[in-house]
C-alpha atoms as a PDB file:
ATOM      1  CA  GLY A   1      -6.529  29.359 -15.059  1.00  0.00           C
ATOM      2  CA  GLY A   2      -3.821  28.106 -13.160  1.00  0.00           C
ATOM      3  CA  GLY A   3      -4.968  24.267 -12.266  1.00  0.00           C
ATOM      4  CA  GLY A   4      -2.241  22.894 -11.014  1.00  0.00           C
ATOM      5  CA  GLY A   5      -1.283  24.027  -7.547  1.00  0.00           C
ATOM      6  CA  GLY A   6      -5.296  24.471  -6.865  1.00  0.00           C
ATOM      7  CA  PHE A   7      -6.703  23.664  -3.766  1.00  0.00           C
ATOM      8  CA  ALA A   8      -5.725  21.222  -1.582  1.00  0.00           C
ATOM      9  CA  PRO A   9      -7.660  20.067   0.964  1.00  0.00           C
ATOM     10  CA  ASP A  10      -6.274  19.279   5.153  1.00  0.00           C
ATOM     11  CA  PRO A  11      -6.050  15.505   5.814  1.00  0.00           C
ATOM     12  CA  HIS A  12      -7.084  17.083   8.885  1.00  0.00           C
ATOM     13  CA  LEU A  13     -10.351  17.880   7.913  1.00  0.00           C
ATOM     14  CA  ILE A  14     -10.525  14.397   5.846  1.00  0.00           C
ATOM     15  CA  ASN A  15      -9.626  12.425   9.165  1.00  0.00           C
ATOM     16  CA  ASN A  16     -12.259  14.561  11.495  1.00  0.00           C
ATOM     17  CA  TYR A  17     -14.886  14.441   8.481  1.00  0.00           C
ATOM     18  CA  LYS A  18     -14.723  10.496   8.584  1.00  0.00           C
ATOM     19  CA  ASN A  19     -14.551  11.004  12.505  1.00  0.00           C
ATOM     20  CA  ALA A  20     -17.754  12.682  12.699  1.00  0.00           C
ATOM     21  CA  ASN A  21     -19.574  10.820   9.597  1.00  0.00           C
ATOM     22  CA  PRO A  22     -18.633   7.065  10.019  1.00  0.00           C
ATOM     23  CA  HIS A  23     -20.762   6.318   7.684  1.00  0.00           C
ATOM     24  CA  ILE A  24     -18.485   8.140   5.033  1.00  0.00           C
ATOM     25  CA  ASP A  25     -17.980   5.577   1.687  1.00  0.00           C
ATOM     26  CA  GLY A  26     -13.760   5.753   2.262  1.00  0.00           C
ATOM     27  CA  ARG A  27     -13.313   3.915  -0.983  1.00  0.00           C
ATOM     28  CA  TYR A  28     -15.119   6.878  -2.740  1.00  0.00           C
ATOM     29  CA  ALA A  29     -13.836   9.605  -1.102  1.00  0.00           C
ATOM     30  CA  LEU A  30     -10.075   7.955  -1.974  1.00  0.00           C
ATOM     31  CA  ARG A  31     -11.286   7.448  -6.164  1.00  0.00           C
ATOM     32  CA  VAL A  32     -12.788  11.715  -5.684  1.00  0.00           C
ATOM     33  CA  CYS A  33      -8.923  12.367  -4.450  1.00  0.00           C
ATOM     34  CA  GLN A  34      -7.540   9.797  -7.085  1.00  0.00           C
ATOM     35  CA  THR A  35      -9.818  11.584  -9.544  1.00  0.00           C
ATOM     36  CA  LEU A  36      -8.835  15.177  -8.757  1.00  0.00           C
ATOM     37  CA  ARG A  37      -5.044  14.276  -8.619  1.00  0.00           C
ATOM     38  CA  LEU A  38      -4.820  15.006  -4.878  1.00  0.00           C
ATOM     39  CA  PRO A  39      -2.076  12.263  -4.044  1.00  0.00           C
ATOM     40  CA  ARG A  40      -1.530  13.778  -0.294  1.00  0.00           C
ATOM     41  CA  ALA A  41      -5.422  13.528   0.245  1.00  0.00           C
ATOM     42  CA  ALA A  42      -5.781   9.898  -0.796  1.00  0.00           C
ATOM     43  CA  ALA A  43      -2.589   9.144   1.405  1.00  0.00           C
ATOM     44  CA  THR A  44      -4.321  10.158   4.148  1.00  0.00           C
ATOM     45  CA  VAL A  45      -7.535   8.354   2.884  1.00  0.00           C
ATOM     46  CA  LEU A  46      -6.112   5.056   2.141  1.00  0.00           C
ATOM     47  CA  ARG A  47      -4.472   5.491   5.774  1.00  0.00           C
ATOM     48  CA  ALA A  48      -8.154   6.153   7.172  1.00  0.00           C
ATOM     49  CA  LEU A  49      -9.399   3.111   5.293  1.00  0.00           C
ATOM     50  CA  ARG A  50      -6.079   0.873   7.482  1.00  0.00           C
ATOM     51  CA  LEU A  51      -4.412   0.193   3.866  1.00  0.00           C
ATOM     52  CA  TRP A  52      -1.606   0.262   5.547  1.00  0.00           C
ATOM     53  CA  PRO A  53       0.832  -0.979   2.651  1.00  0.00           C
ATOM     54  CA  ASN A  54      -1.039   0.989  -0.015  1.00  0.00           C
ATOM     55  CA  ALA A  55      -0.685   4.100   2.640  1.00  0.00           C
ATOM     56  CA  LEU A  56       3.218   3.713   3.355  1.00  0.00           C
ATOM     57  CA  HIS A  57       3.914   3.780  -0.351  1.00  0.00           C
ATOM     58  CA  ALA A  58       1.552   6.802  -1.156  1.00  0.00           C
ATOM     59  CA  ALA A  59       3.689   8.392   1.708  1.00  0.00           C
ATOM     60  CA  LEU A  60       6.599   7.328  -0.088  1.00  0.00           C
ATOM     61  CA  ALA A  61       5.363   8.323  -3.724  1.00  0.00           C
ATOM     62  CA  LEU A  62       5.007  11.591  -2.060  1.00  0.00           C
ATOM     63  CA  GLY A  63       8.414  11.687  -0.747  1.00  0.00           C
ATOM     64  CA  ASP A  64       7.477  12.049   2.440  1.00  0.00           C
ATOM     65  CA  LEU A  65       9.396   9.748   4.909  1.00  0.00           C
ATOM     66  CA  GLN A  66       7.890  11.641   7.841  1.00  0.00           C
ATOM     67  CA  ALA A  67       3.910  10.586   6.767  1.00  0.00           C
ATOM     68  CA  ALA A  68       5.666   7.084   5.652  1.00  0.00           C
ATOM     69  CA  LYS A  69       6.738   6.889   9.479  1.00  0.00           C
ATOM     70  CA  GLU A  70       3.250   7.730  10.746  1.00  0.00           C
ATOM     71  CA  VAL A  71       1.739   5.252   8.243  1.00  0.00           C
ATOM     72  CA  ALA A  72       3.956   2.477   9.860  1.00  0.00           C
ATOM     73  CA  ARG A  73       3.533   3.489  13.764  1.00  0.00           C
ATOM     74  CA  SER A  74      -0.440   3.629  12.710  1.00  0.00           C
ATOM     75  CA  ALA A  75      -0.731  -0.798  12.151  1.00  0.00           C
ATOM     76  CA  GLU A  76      -2.472  -1.876  15.048  1.00  0.00           C
ATOM     77  CA  ASP A  77      -1.268  -5.411  14.637  1.00  0.00           C
ATOM     78  CA  LYS A  78       2.418  -5.903  15.628  1.00  0.00           C
ATOM     79  CA  ASP A  79       2.979  -8.178  12.163  1.00  0.00           C
ATOM     80  CA  ALA A  80       1.559  -5.396  10.170  1.00  0.00           C
ATOM     81  CA  ARG A  81       3.638  -3.094  11.536  1.00  0.00           C
ATOM     82  CA  ALA A  82       6.928  -4.851  11.049  1.00  0.00           C
ATOM     83  CA  ARG A  83       5.934  -5.679   8.047  1.00  0.00           C
ATOM     84  CA  LEU A  84       5.406  -1.991   7.352  1.00  0.00           C
ATOM     85  CA  TRP A  85       9.012  -0.963   8.440  1.00  0.00           C
ATOM     86  CA  VAL A  86      10.780  -3.408   6.685  1.00  0.00           C
ATOM     87  CA  LEU A  87       9.309  -2.252   4.085  1.00  0.00           C
ATOM     88  CA  LEU A  88       9.979   1.894   4.553  1.00  0.00           C
ATOM     89  CA  ALA A  89      13.889   0.250   5.461  1.00  0.00           C
ATOM     90  CA  ARG A  90      14.062  -1.140   1.996  1.00  0.00           C
ATOM     91  CA  HIS A  91      12.645   1.851   0.614  1.00  0.00           C
ATOM     92  CA  VAL A  92      15.154   3.610   2.410  1.00  0.00           C
ATOM     93  CA  LEU A  93      18.400   1.934   1.844  1.00  0.00           C
ATOM     94  CA  GLY A  94      17.787   1.876  -1.578  1.00  0.00           C
ATOM     95  CA  GLY A  95      15.715  -1.020  -2.428  1.00  0.00           C
ATOM     96  CA  ALA A  96      12.374  -0.056  -2.974  1.00  0.00           C
ATOM     97  CA  ALA A  97      12.296  -2.114  -6.068  1.00  0.00           C
ATOM     98  CA  ALA A  98      13.262  -5.025  -4.743  1.00  0.00           C
ATOM     99  CA  GLY A  99      10.433  -4.809  -2.076  1.00  0.00           C
ATOM    100  CA  GLY A 100       7.562  -4.862  -4.382  1.00  0.00           C
ATOM    101  CA  ALA A 101       5.963  -7.833  -4.126  1.00  0.00           C
ATOM    102  CA  ALA A 102       6.126  -8.099  -0.173  1.00  0.00           C
ATOM    103  CA  ASP A 103       3.062  -6.392   0.746  1.00  0.00           C
ATOM    104  CA  GLY A 104       0.712  -8.483  -1.669  1.00  0.00           C
ATOM    105  CA  GLY A 105       0.532  -5.951  -3.959  1.00  0.00           C
ATOM    106  CA  ALA A 106      -3.128  -4.312  -2.908  1.00  0.00           C
ATOM    107  CA  GLY A 107      -4.056  -2.276  -5.545  1.00  0.00           C
ATOM    108  CA  GLY A 108      -4.122   0.824  -6.247  1.00  0.00           C
ATOM    109  CA  GLY A 109      -3.081   4.127  -7.911  1.00  0.00           C
ATOM    110  CA  GLY A 110       0.035   3.799  -6.841  1.00  0.00           C
ATOM    111  CA  ALA A 111       3.050   4.720  -9.418  1.00  0.00           C
ATOM    112  CA  ALA A 112       5.790   1.832  -8.848  1.00  0.00           C
ATOM    113  CA  GLY A 113       8.807   1.590 -10.917  1.00  0.00           C
ATOM    114  CA  GLY A 114       8.758  -1.215 -12.359  1.00  0.00           C
ATOM    115  CA  GLY A 115      11.982  -1.367 -14.435  1.00  0.00           C
ATOM    116  CA  ALA A 116      15.067  -4.413 -14.080  1.00  0.00           C
ATOM    117  CA  ALA A 117      17.915  -3.104 -12.828  1.00  0.00           C
ATOM    118  CA  PRO A 118      21.051  -4.106 -14.336  1.00  0.00           C
ATOM    119  CA  ALA A 119      22.764  -7.524 -12.995  1.00  0.00           C
ATOM    120  CA  PRO A 120      26.312  -6.221 -10.544  1.00  0.00           C
END
């Protein structure tokens, strides 16, 4: 049995399913993705639910800078987009730990590294 590298759903399938079935419970889909340890699918569901900061952090946790940029571009609200780009820039410039409180901290299953850095 190799359980680690098994089934990984195509994010486009999730988006297509959500678009075709507007009554799908997105939060349930997110729990399923998290339970089955499908972080890429969970990031896609977060984006579909328009939970922009969570989706951005999920993409960054995957090390997928392109997906993070897509999330930042996706927010319809100009102010939300600006905040997402600031979070993304902080992450790229190495200040991800310093920007933790800037997004409002909406809950989720993300792995935030809460360690304090030594003072310079």
